[in-house]
XYZ file of C-alpha atoms in Angstrom:
675
model
C -31.884 -39.364 -44.494
C -28.910 -38.710 -42.163
C -25.595 -40.548 -42.429
C -25.843 -43.716 -40.574
C -23.141 -45.416 -38.639
C -21.239 -48.512 -40.244
C -23.162 -51.779 -39.691
C -22.098 -53.989 -37.094
C -22.007 -57.825 -36.926
C -24.773 -59.519 -34.987
C -22.438 -62.665 -34.804
C -18.685 -62.663 -34.608
C -17.614 -64.298 -37.850
C -13.893 -64.813 -38.786
C -14.913 -65.240 -42.574
C -17.156 -62.281 -42.977
C -15.832 -59.170 -41.102
C -19.073 -57.177 -41.922
C -22.319 -59.164 -41.674
C -25.512 -57.251 -40.946
C -27.631 -57.911 -37.958
C -30.511 -59.030 -40.119
C -28.390 -61.094 -42.836
C -27.750 -64.686 -43.062
C -25.271 -65.996 -40.725
C -22.150 -67.955 -42.365
C -21.968 -71.412 -41.110
C -18.396 -70.720 -39.962
C -19.456 -69.306 -36.566
C -17.319 -69.714 -33.608
C -18.160 -72.076 -30.524
C -20.140 -70.442 -28.085
C -19.563 -70.064 -24.356
C -20.756 -72.548 -21.874
C -22.886 -70.261 -20.058
C -24.371 -66.508 -19.777
C -22.381 -66.278 -16.409
C -19.134 -66.938 -18.003
C -19.928 -64.461 -20.983
C -20.849 -61.723 -18.503
C -17.431 -62.191 -16.703
C -15.591 -62.002 -19.858
C -17.442 -58.891 -20.778
C -16.637 -57.162 -17.712
C -12.895 -58.175 -18.010
C -12.849 -56.941 -21.545
C -14.688 -53.882 -20.507
C -12.103 -53.114 -17.783
C -9.285 -53.529 -20.415
C -10.819 -51.399 -22.712
C -11.008 -48.520 -20.352
C -7.491 -48.812 -19.168
C -6.199 -49.438 -23.044
C -4.637 -46.220 -24.749
C -5.650 -47.672 -27.966
C -8.783 -45.970 -29.396
C -11.705 -48.188 -29.438
C -15.587 -47.744 -30.280
C -17.379 -46.387 -26.996
C -20.786 -47.918 -27.395
C -22.751 -50.361 -29.285
C -23.355 -49.244 -32.941
C -26.465 -48.691 -34.761
C -28.904 -51.657 -35.521
C -28.511 -52.273 -39.202
C -28.280 -50.712 -42.579
C -30.325 -53.147 -44.291
C -33.861 -54.016 -44.499
C -35.499 -55.424 -41.210
C -37.901 -57.552 -42.790
C -37.174 -61.083 -43.155
C -38.721 -64.373 -43.562
C -39.129 -66.574 -40.769
C -37.888 -69.551 -42.488
C -34.473 -67.988 -43.022
C -31.583 -68.681 -41.045
C -31.087 -65.495 -39.569
C -30.720 -64.226 -35.724
C -34.272 -63.526 -35.809
C -35.063 -67.121 -35.636
C -36.061 -68.234 -32.056
C -33.945 -71.362 -32.451
C -30.789 -69.120 -33.078
C -31.603 -67.243 -30.034
C -32.196 -70.434 -27.913
C -28.636 -71.662 -28.966
C -26.567 -68.603 -28.827
C -26.814 -66.045 -26.031
C -28.565 -62.742 -27.400
C -27.888 -64.456 -31.051
C -24.270 -64.016 -30.285
C -21.595 -66.726 -31.312
C -18.615 -65.922 -29.035
C -15.355 -67.764 -28.926
C -14.519 -70.205 -26.254
C -11.610 -67.960 -24.974
C -12.588 -64.439 -23.363
C -13.430 -61.999 -26.210
C -11.177 -59.076 -26.778
C -12.363 -55.499 -26.197
C -12.750 -55.072 -30.128
C -14.898 -57.897 -30.360
C -16.899 -56.860 -27.230
C -17.320 -53.473 -28.413
C -18.380 -54.411 -32.236
C -21.082 -56.764 -31.316
C -24.794 -55.525 -31.604
C -26.436 -56.595 -28.138
C -30.211 -56.843 -29.015
C -31.186 -57.133 -25.204
C -28.744 -54.754 -23.780
C -26.535 -52.067 -25.285
C -23.049 -52.029 -24.258
C -21.588 -48.557 -23.350
C -18.190 -48.035 -21.667
C -18.071 -44.182 -21.914
C -18.419 -42.856 -18.412
C -19.122 -39.335 -20.074
C -22.504 -40.785 -20.538
C -23.509 -41.315 -16.907
C -25.319 -39.240 -14.548
C -26.684 -39.421 -11.099
C -30.623 -39.225 -10.602
C -30.724 -36.938 -7.655
C -32.506 -33.559 -6.659
C -30.342 -30.570 -6.001
C -31.196 -29.455 -2.512
C -32.791 -25.864 -2.264
C -34.037 -25.988 -6.068
C -37.838 -25.886 -6.336
C -39.671 -29.038 -7.900
C -40.650 -28.189 -11.507
C -44.381 -27.738 -11.674
C -46.384 -29.533 -14.538
C -46.819 -27.064 -17.445
C -49.039 -27.787 -20.197
C -47.528 -25.954 -23.240
C -50.457 -25.022 -25.791
C -49.461 -25.357 -29.545
C -50.421 -22.604 -32.142
C -54.140 -21.905 -32.340
C -54.322 -23.572 -35.983
C -53.014 -26.674 -34.668
C -55.680 -26.554 -31.912
C -58.275 -25.729 -34.533
C -57.364 -28.494 -36.948
C -57.451 -31.021 -34.095
C -61.061 -30.081 -33.238
C -62.105 -29.981 -36.798
C -60.564 -33.525 -37.263
C -62.610 -35.074 -34.535
C -65.717 -33.025 -35.680
C -65.477 -34.594 -39.163
C -64.991 -38.123 -37.553
C -67.766 -37.840 -35.552
C -70.149 -36.759 -38.046
C -68.950 -39.387 -40.723
C -69.330 -41.887 -38.055
C -73.000 -40.937 -37.388
C -73.825 -40.920 -40.843
C -72.288 -44.364 -41.351
C -74.302 -45.852 -38.385
C -77.623 -44.228 -39.779
C -77.423 -45.822 -43.261
C -75.668 -48.971 -42.033
C -78.399 -49.730 -39.518
C -81.039 -49.540 -42.355
C -79.059 -51.118 -45.210
C -76.860 -53.467 -43.198
C -78.704 -54.431 -40.149
C -76.649 -57.824 -39.677
C -73.451 -55.676 -39.010
C -75.250 -53.766 -36.209
C -76.953 -56.642 -34.209
C -74.870 -56.012 -31.120
C -76.039 -52.390 -31.095
C -79.931 -52.981 -31.917
C -82.660 -54.736 -29.679
C -83.790 -57.875 -31.183
C -86.186 -60.761 -30.272
C -87.149 -59.180 -26.983
C -83.544 -58.657 -25.915
C -81.664 -55.477 -25.083
C -78.561 -54.583 -27.170
C -75.471 -56.081 -25.972
C -73.469 -52.894 -26.359
C -74.508 -49.005 -26.001
C -74.536 -47.398 -29.280
C -73.495 -44.131 -27.652
C -70.548 -45.770 -25.442
C -69.043 -47.787 -28.135
C -69.043 -45.057 -30.649
C -65.579 -43.871 -29.953
C -64.202 -47.578 -30.298
C -66.031 -48.045 -33.518
C -65.643 -44.909 -35.498
C -62.467 -43.348 -34.349
C -60.202 -45.943 -32.500
C -60.539 -48.542 -35.213
C -59.225 -46.238 -37.734
C -55.855 -46.277 -35.668
C -55.653 -49.768 -34.477
C -52.563 -50.670 -36.272
C -50.820 -48.405 -33.841
C -51.928 -50.525 -30.857
C -51.480 -54.055 -29.602
C -48.770 -54.971 -31.877
C -47.833 -58.804 -31.577
C -44.044 -59.273 -30.652
C -42.303 -62.364 -29.736
C -39.034 -62.622 -27.537
C -37.808 -60.380 -25.015
C -38.692 -56.522 -25.016
C -35.134 -55.398 -24.308
C -33.134 -52.999 -26.333
C -34.694 -54.203 -29.567
C -37.895 -56.022 -30.013
C -39.179 -58.605 -32.469
C -42.524 -57.570 -34.191
C -44.651 -60.041 -35.863
C -45.779 -58.193 -39.066
C -49.233 -57.961 -39.867
C -51.846 -56.444 -42.582
C -55.390 -55.616 -42.258
C -57.648 -56.184 -45.358
C -60.866 -54.721 -43.794
C -59.836 -51.411 -42.263
C -58.350 -52.557 -38.968
C -61.588 -54.770 -38.112
C -59.126 -57.999 -38.459
C -55.506 -58.312 -38.533
C -53.511 -61.031 -40.349
C -50.055 -62.113 -39.725
C -47.807 -62.112 -42.842
C -45.236 -64.567 -41.421
C -42.268 -61.895 -41.573
C -40.784 -60.378 -38.761
C -39.124 -56.936 -37.933
C -36.504 -56.242 -35.571
C -36.853 -52.619 -34.133
C -35.262 -50.421 -31.806
C -37.467 -50.454 -28.679
C -38.226 -47.136 -27.207
C -41.791 -48.282 -26.096
C -41.424 -50.669 -23.028
C -41.310 -50.220 -19.273
C -37.771 -51.786 -19.116
C -36.066 -48.937 -16.989
C -33.052 -50.916 -15.899
C -32.671 -53.213 -18.644
C -33.565 -56.396 -16.568
C -35.940 -57.701 -19.007
C -33.287 -60.054 -20.579
C -33.336 -63.728 -21.533
C -29.589 -64.078 -20.945
C -27.565 -62.967 -17.879
C -27.010 -63.389 -14.243
C -30.707 -63.004 -13.344
C -31.825 -65.256 -15.913
C -29.473 -67.866 -14.895
C -30.839 -67.653 -11.131
C -34.649 -67.737 -12.494
C -33.396 -70.996 -14.457
C -32.094 -72.698 -11.263
C -35.207 -71.734 -9.360
C -37.107 -73.628 -11.937
C -35.069 -76.621 -11.427
C -35.202 -76.526 -7.725
C -39.050 -75.395 -7.339
C -40.645 -75.803 -10.416
C -42.830 -73.146 -12.164
C -45.809 -73.022 -9.848
C -46.113 -72.244 -6.230
C -47.177 -75.801 -5.290
C -43.697 -76.856 -6.194
C -42.079 -74.751 -3.281
C -42.011 -75.606 0.260
C -44.639 -73.854 1.941
C -44.386 -72.109 5.629
C -47.606 -70.510 6.694
C -49.356 -70.161 3.750
C -46.427 -68.796 1.756
C -43.019 -70.273 0.364
C -39.783 -69.310 1.704
C -38.759 -67.520 -1.442
C -41.963 -65.466 -0.893
C -40.788 -64.509 2.725
C -37.364 -63.601 1.388
C -38.608 -61.448 -1.225
C -40.826 -59.424 1.062
C -37.945 -58.931 3.661
C -35.708 -57.787 0.726
C -38.337 -55.520 -0.722
C -38.729 -54.018 2.761
C -34.935 -53.375 3.022
C -34.661 -52.200 -0.489
C -37.207 -49.443 -0.010
C -36.271 -48.584 3.461
C -39.434 -49.597 5.455
C -40.020 -51.979 8.435
C -42.159 -54.469 6.587
C -43.651 -55.302 3.409
C -46.141 -57.472 1.457
C -46.077 -58.476 -2.207
C -48.681 -59.666 -4.677
C -48.962 -61.152 -7.814
C -50.755 -58.216 -9.732
C -49.675 -54.773 -9.625
C -53.189 -53.297 -10.532
C -54.728 -55.364 -7.725
C -52.380 -54.095 -5.155
C -54.044 -50.782 -5.429
C -57.472 -51.917 -6.076
C -57.392 -54.599 -3.427
C -55.630 -53.044 -0.570
C -57.115 -49.505 -0.447
C -60.398 -50.837 0.730
C -58.698 -52.446 3.523
C -57.332 -49.232 4.861
C -60.472 -46.809 4.255
C -64.156 -47.104 4.166
C -67.482 -45.169 4.893
C -66.782 -42.409 7.034
C -63.173 -41.880 5.775
C -61.829 -39.428 3.138
C -59.422 -40.245 0.156
C -57.984 -37.323 -1.563
C -56.595 -38.214 -5.003
C -54.547 -36.414 -7.781
C -56.756 -36.003 -10.761
C -54.068 -37.882 -13.065
C -53.973 -40.949 -10.538
C -53.787 -44.245 -12.347
C -57.272 -46.227 -12.896
C -56.116 -48.951 -10.206
C -56.231 -46.103 -7.550
C -59.584 -44.903 -8.652
C -61.089 -48.315 -8.891
C -59.894 -49.127 -5.369
C -61.189 -45.860 -3.813
C -64.661 -46.740 -5.452
C -64.582 -50.209 -4.079
C -63.643 -49.113 -0.499
C -66.592 -46.679 -0.159
C -64.697 -43.791 1.149
C -65.713 -40.142 0.146
C -63.273 -39.132 -2.752
C -62.076 -35.604 -3.518
C -59.498 -34.694 -6.130
C -57.101 -31.745 -6.455
C -55.448 -30.320 -9.589
C -52.410 -32.300 -10.628
C -49.336 -31.778 -8.605
C -50.565 -28.508 -7.598
C -49.749 -27.822 -3.910
C -51.725 -24.627 -3.741
C -55.093 -26.610 -5.023
C -54.247 -29.418 -2.432
C -53.953 -27.112 0.654
C -57.111 -25.207 -0.336
C -58.742 -28.527 -0.568
C -57.399 -29.714 2.657
C -58.804 -26.489 4.427
C -62.217 -26.982 3.242
C -62.578 -30.765 3.954
C -61.183 -30.424 7.345
C -63.376 -27.650 8.278
C -66.612 -29.012 6.881
C -66.190 -32.489 7.842
C -68.235 -35.462 6.553
C -71.177 -34.543 4.326
C -74.659 -33.718 5.808
C -73.436 -34.581 9.410
C -70.193 -32.477 9.436
C -68.505 -35.026 11.932
C -64.760 -35.074 11.504
C -63.447 -37.615 9.325
C -62.321 -40.884 10.647
C -59.405 -41.003 8.465
C -57.831 -38.696 5.627
C -55.658 -40.600 3.267
C -53.743 -38.638 0.364
C -52.955 -40.989 -2.489
C -50.404 -39.686 -5.092
C -48.051 -41.276 -7.490
C -44.277 -41.084 -7.582
C -44.062 -40.403 -11.401
C -46.980 -40.236 -13.384
C -46.897 -42.350 -16.605
C -48.584 -40.314 -19.126
C -47.261 -36.956 -18.205
C -43.786 -37.915 -16.740
C -44.271 -35.745 -14.028
C -42.556 -36.168 -10.747
C -44.098 -35.834 -7.385
C -43.509 -32.775 -5.411
C -42.742 -34.967 -2.329
C -41.074 -32.257 -0.161
C -44.138 -29.930 -0.679
C -46.578 -32.607 0.381
C -44.530 -33.633 3.439
C -44.736 -30.002 4.349
C -48.490 -30.121 4.286
C -48.380 -33.700 5.964
C -47.017 -32.120 8.951
C -49.404 -29.338 9.072
C -52.573 -31.080 8.293
C -52.023 -34.529 9.696
C -53.115 -36.866 6.977
C -52.047 -40.303 6.092
C -49.906 -40.493 2.761
C -50.109 -43.326 0.152
C -47.216 -43.165 -2.536
C -47.693 -45.247 -5.650
C -44.323 -45.718 -6.992
C -45.102 -48.160 -9.881
C -42.897 -46.051 -12.255
C -40.454 -44.419 -9.819
C -39.128 -47.400 -7.893
C -35.772 -48.548 -9.512
C -35.694 -45.599 -12.088
C -35.302 -42.422 -9.698
C -32.719 -41.716 -7.079
C -28.948 -42.442 -6.607
C -29.621 -45.962 -5.466
C -32.781 -46.470 -7.265
C -35.033 -46.412 -4.257
C -37.638 -43.939 -5.941
C -38.759 -40.338 -4.910
C -37.643 -40.418 -1.417
C -34.096 -41.477 -2.425
C -34.316 -38.913 -5.322
C -35.249 -35.970 -3.000
C -32.918 -37.450 -0.025
C -35.945 -38.038 2.291
C -36.343 -40.644 4.794
C -38.933 -43.147 3.306
C -40.208 -43.708 7.088
C -41.781 -40.012 6.667
C -44.309 -41.601 4.009
C -47.004 -43.941 5.553
C -47.307 -46.439 2.627
C -45.124 -47.054 -0.222
C -46.710 -49.064 -3.008
C -44.890 -50.095 -6.144
C -44.659 -52.795 -8.774
C -42.095 -55.338 -10.246
C -43.066 -55.138 -13.841
C -41.141 -52.069 -14.945
C -37.648 -51.837 -13.376
C -36.974 -55.354 -12.154
C -38.276 -57.310 -15.204
C -40.667 -59.241 -13.240
C -44.375 -59.062 -12.267
C -46.656 -58.247 -9.352
C -46.533 -55.683 -6.712
C -45.681 -54.592 -3.148
C -46.747 -52.462 -0.402
C -44.389 -51.332 2.552
C -44.871 -49.529 5.705
C -44.595 -50.276 9.274
C -45.197 -53.683 10.485
C -48.416 -53.089 12.388
C -50.225 -51.801 9.246
C -48.650 -54.612 6.888
C -49.884 -57.234 9.297
C -53.354 -55.453 9.004
C -53.383 -55.462 5.213
C -52.317 -59.392 5.471
C -55.523 -59.985 7.366
C -58.047 -57.673 5.961
C -56.707 -57.128 2.287
C -58.705 -59.097 -0.313
C -55.540 -60.386 -2.029
C -54.914 -62.387 1.062
C -57.559 -64.843 0.993
C -58.448 -64.500 -2.783
C -55.375 -63.632 -4.771
C -52.866 -66.110 -6.359
C -49.460 -66.654 -5.098
C -46.263 -65.551 -6.853
C -44.597 -68.296 -8.576
C -40.742 -69.171 -7.785
C -39.435 -67.911 -11.024
C -41.178 -64.434 -10.682
C -39.889 -64.540 -7.106
C -36.339 -65.180 -8.122
C -36.318 -62.514 -10.844
C -37.328 -59.916 -8.205
C -34.704 -61.184 -5.867
C -31.966 -61.228 -8.184
C -32.591 -58.001 -9.943
C -32.946 -56.020 -6.729
C -29.962 -57.694 -4.993
C -28.053 -56.633 -8.216
C -28.989 -53.081 -7.482
C -28.443 -53.234 -3.763
C -25.309 -55.472 -3.877
C -24.568 -58.216 -1.688
C -22.501 -57.982 1.423
C -19.760 -60.646 2.441
C -20.839 -63.337 4.668
C -20.423 -62.207 8.307
C -20.643 -58.364 7.148
C -22.811 -56.241 9.791
C -26.242 -56.016 9.351
C -27.959 -53.160 7.510
C -30.031 -50.752 9.358
C -33.208 -51.644 7.639
C -34.195 -54.033 10.142
C -34.267 -51.487 12.746
C -37.031 -48.845 13.158
C -35.649 -45.537 11.906
C -36.963 -42.478 13.486
C -38.706 -40.038 11.091
C -36.691 -37.194 12.313
C -33.272 -38.766 11.477
C -31.417 -37.979 8.211
C -32.089 -40.522 5.337
C -29.434 -43.075 5.105
C -28.901 -45.793 2.366
C -30.258 -49.156 3.497
C -26.843 -50.895 2.506
C -26.388 -54.268 0.714
C -28.419 -57.269 1.013
C -26.868 -59.950 3.347
C -25.940 -63.084 1.674
C -27.580 -65.033 4.569
C -30.922 -63.334 3.787
C -30.913 -64.680 0.269
C -31.380 -68.120 -0.990
C -28.384 -70.315 -0.533
C -28.527 -71.491 -4.109
C -28.639 -67.777 -5.538
C -25.199 -67.309 -7.118
C -25.072 -64.058 -9.203
C -21.889 -63.096 -11.273
C -19.323 -60.774 -9.604
C -20.638 -57.821 -11.471
C -24.204 -58.199 -10.233
C -23.335 -59.380 -6.807
C -21.040 -56.284 -6.113
C -23.696 -54.021 -7.194
C -21.248 -52.441 -9.745
C -23.463 -53.134 -12.616
C -26.610 -52.011 -10.921
C -24.971 -48.637 -9.987
C -23.843 -48.303 -13.731
C -27.517 -49.246 -14.971
C -28.958 -46.469 -12.815
C -26.532 -43.818 -13.961
C -26.994 -44.794 -17.571
C -30.670 -44.461 -17.199
C -30.362 -41.066 -15.731
C -28.100 -39.901 -18.695
C -30.548 -41.290 -21.176
C -33.615 -39.889 -19.730
C -32.139 -36.256 -19.571
C -30.580 -36.529 -22.941
C -33.669 -37.508 -24.769
C -35.740 -35.000 -22.775
C -33.383 -32.014 -23.366
C -32.672 -33.104 -27.022
C -36.374 -33.099 -28.045
C -36.822 -29.670 -26.368
C -33.996 -28.302 -28.157
C -35.118 -29.526 -31.395
C -38.574 -27.611 -30.756
C -40.858 -30.347 -29.659
C -43.640 -29.817 -26.838
C -42.691 -32.243 -24.219
C -44.237 -32.861 -20.740
C -42.621 -34.451 -17.688
C -39.515 -33.948 -15.357
C -36.133 -33.978 -16.932
C -35.177 -36.997 -14.658
C -38.160 -38.881 -15.833
C -37.446 -42.070 -17.983
C -40.923 -41.495 -19.476
C -40.821 -38.638 -22.206
C -44.201 -37.753 -23.791
C -43.919 -35.743 -27.141
C -47.090 -34.067 -27.980
C -48.990 -34.799 -31.464
C -52.211 -33.266 -30.989
C -54.174 -34.344 -33.991
C -55.215 -37.825 -33.997
C -54.180 -38.322 -37.673
C -50.639 -37.766 -36.885
C -50.666 -40.608 -34.425
C -50.875 -43.102 -37.110
C -48.261 -41.207 -39.502
C -45.735 -40.963 -36.573
C -45.848 -44.651 -35.571
C -45.693 -45.520 -39.468
C -42.715 -43.126 -40.155
C -40.940 -44.366 -37.172
C -41.377 -47.896 -38.107
C -40.573 -47.769 -41.615
C -37.210 -46.219 -41.150
C -33.969 -47.738 -42.229
C -33.347 -48.453 -38.514
C -36.930 -49.303 -37.398
C -38.161 -47.651 -34.187
C -41.243 -48.743 -32.340
C -43.006 -46.331 -30.340
C -46.130 -46.112 -28.188
C -48.693 -43.619 -29.273
C -51.454 -42.662 -26.632
C -54.842 -41.162 -27.183
C -58.093 -40.468 -25.520
C -59.299 -41.888 -22.855
C -55.926 -42.414 -21.588
C -55.337 -38.659 -22.206
C -57.320 -35.609 -22.871
C -59.044 -35.505 -26.177
C -56.729 -32.988 -27.914
C -53.527 -33.938 -26.172
C -52.676 -37.084 -28.113
C -48.836 -37.999 -27.630
C -46.172 -40.419 -28.323
C -44.619 -41.744 -25.181
C -40.796 -42.792 -25.122
C -39.803 -45.077 -22.481
C -35.927 -44.848 -22.010
C -33.974 -47.719 -20.616
C -30.631 -48.469 -19.270
C -30.220 -50.930 -21.945
C -30.133 -48.095 -24.674
C -26.799 -46.653 -25.681
C -26.122 -43.017 -26.352
C -26.079 -44.107 -30.039
C -29.734 -45.476 -29.771
C -30.816 -42.048 -28.389
C -29.239 -40.266 -31.115
C -30.971 -42.425 -33.574
C -34.469 -41.496 -31.964
C -33.388 -37.882 -31.930
C -32.594 -37.827 -35.688
C -35.810 -39.782 -36.464
C -37.832 -37.500 -34.554
C -36.139 -34.482 -36.183
C -37.014 -35.688 -39.752
C -40.456 -36.902 -38.910
C -41.274 -33.695 -36.922
C -40.435 -31.572 -39.911
C -42.630 -33.662 -42.080
C -45.762 -33.788 -39.735
C -45.277 -30.067 -38.469
C -44.738 -31.032 -35.025
C -41.949 -28.514 -33.708
C -44.179 -26.030 -31.908
C -42.184 -25.680 -28.701
C -39.169 -22.875 -28.189
C -38.980 -20.544 -31.117
C -36.846 -21.449 -33.987
C -34.047 -19.052 -33.557
C -33.689 -20.704 -30.180
C -33.560 -24.425 -31.594
C -30.299 -26.515 -32.053
C -29.208 -28.551 -35.035
C -29.415 -32.080 -34.522
C -25.734 -32.473 -35.125
C -24.835 -29.796 -32.595
C -27.166 -31.985 -29.968
C -25.528 -35.021 -30.723
C -22.044 -33.745 -30.283
C -23.089 -31.911 -27.121
C -24.884 -34.741 -25.413
C -22.961 -34.773 -22.237
C -23.090 -31.199 -21.717
C -26.796 -30.930 -22.797
C -28.087 -33.643 -20.242
C -25.895 -32.257 -17.309
C -27.740 -28.930 -17.453
């Protein structure tokens, strides 16, 4: 085990200077602050004082704990929800502004504090450099052979169990066998993988949690007495470092300026749409959110819906139909595949992010036209993702736009994972490459990843958006978004953009920007365009914290990606991607990796992914980096991976002589991430 950093107090306690995050709190806690806004303001002041001070102070949030993470739910600890409700983030802060020493030595469960400017980067493509292609690196042959043999053994044993079980325990197979003239409820063949392979690994999936999925997450411990067929909660909870949630900018917080704004919206509008004043079928807040989204992404107009999956599946059929062609990347999300099937359009796929494969396909389909009749296509729509969630691959947008000029097709970019996570201003792939967003026909995205909310949006020119409002399925049939969710979207997006002073000149987002003009930043949101009662703290309204979060995310993403490669692991994806897949290959290693990370002294919760979400032999663990993580958090993950990787034989990337020692990686983090 590596040497861990000293334990840090979860509550500031005068009587006990070194309480653990997971131990009981002394009754002599100091009085909490009156509001989250006052705490954030005091935090920013202390942060500024710390940077200007010549005294040496810690530069980031310390490690989580040195003690056991399992505690009883009946104990008076910070894991109790009552404590979290009574004290912001489980912190008991003095009534006066905290000193920089108090701020820096406090463990933040939702958002880790890090004031070291060396751990900041700008997410931006270097002009002139090629976009890295997706490269599938193969492990040694013995790894592939053992993986295939593992699946073969599981399949053979599974069929033997089915054969014997149907004859000696037919009651357990009633759902798979015809009886009383009825057909079986489930297909024996189709459910085989779920019953005989996935069930063996179910402890890795769908883990119950409680509270906010921020920098740390609170797991509800469970056991299975029947080999994962059922799960029983033990009543204990585990506080773990969360490297598994799509909380890219750290806005999944129960305390803070955005949370205060949501609370205010509930007081004014209620928790359902019927509590808000409606105008023309939608609330005023809904209209404000749509206008802000259009300004944020740099488009003329936008519409929002209450579900990200349905944004693709319900609006694609409104744009294409019979006689149209949809060209789709082979690794596109299921929502895109579902929407294209519903549309009735002809569908062709090209090799993942391969511009050569795409151009060859375009030449073929344009020259051949529609099947049988060979008439020209009514419309050709290319659908791609900005950032692919399983591979971490970044879209080659410059290459696609070159093909778009040449072959004249329409372009739909799904930015579910890239919006808010990429670009110097968080505007997604267009911002990352410095490309005018008006050169893309349709920008789609979701609010569940970077904004801590729910739902999705589609942005484009006003004519197209008006068409989708009328002909899209979500218009007449979908649910409207509730005021609290809309407020979270507006508050978090305004925090990234910043809010201009009243009377400031209007941004250029309302005007039509010609495609050939150079890309420009849409500028801050106008106070007059936001709800009058929305009052964000100065750090958020100025955009300073939003910019800091973007730069922290960029550093954390590149640092983890480069660090894993230097340790010798096989990883996929672009260095700027906050999604970092680490290849495990063998299905048996998925459970072991998950358990070994979770059972560490500082527990780490990860997401393992297997077939059918990935190809059968490329099982992986998928790290999801957040701006809420500190540099020490990423160090903790790298140290854990280094140890677990040696035990499970996972280091099959670069040659052994080219690998770095973990201490060299940790000490050279800033230089390594900047490469």
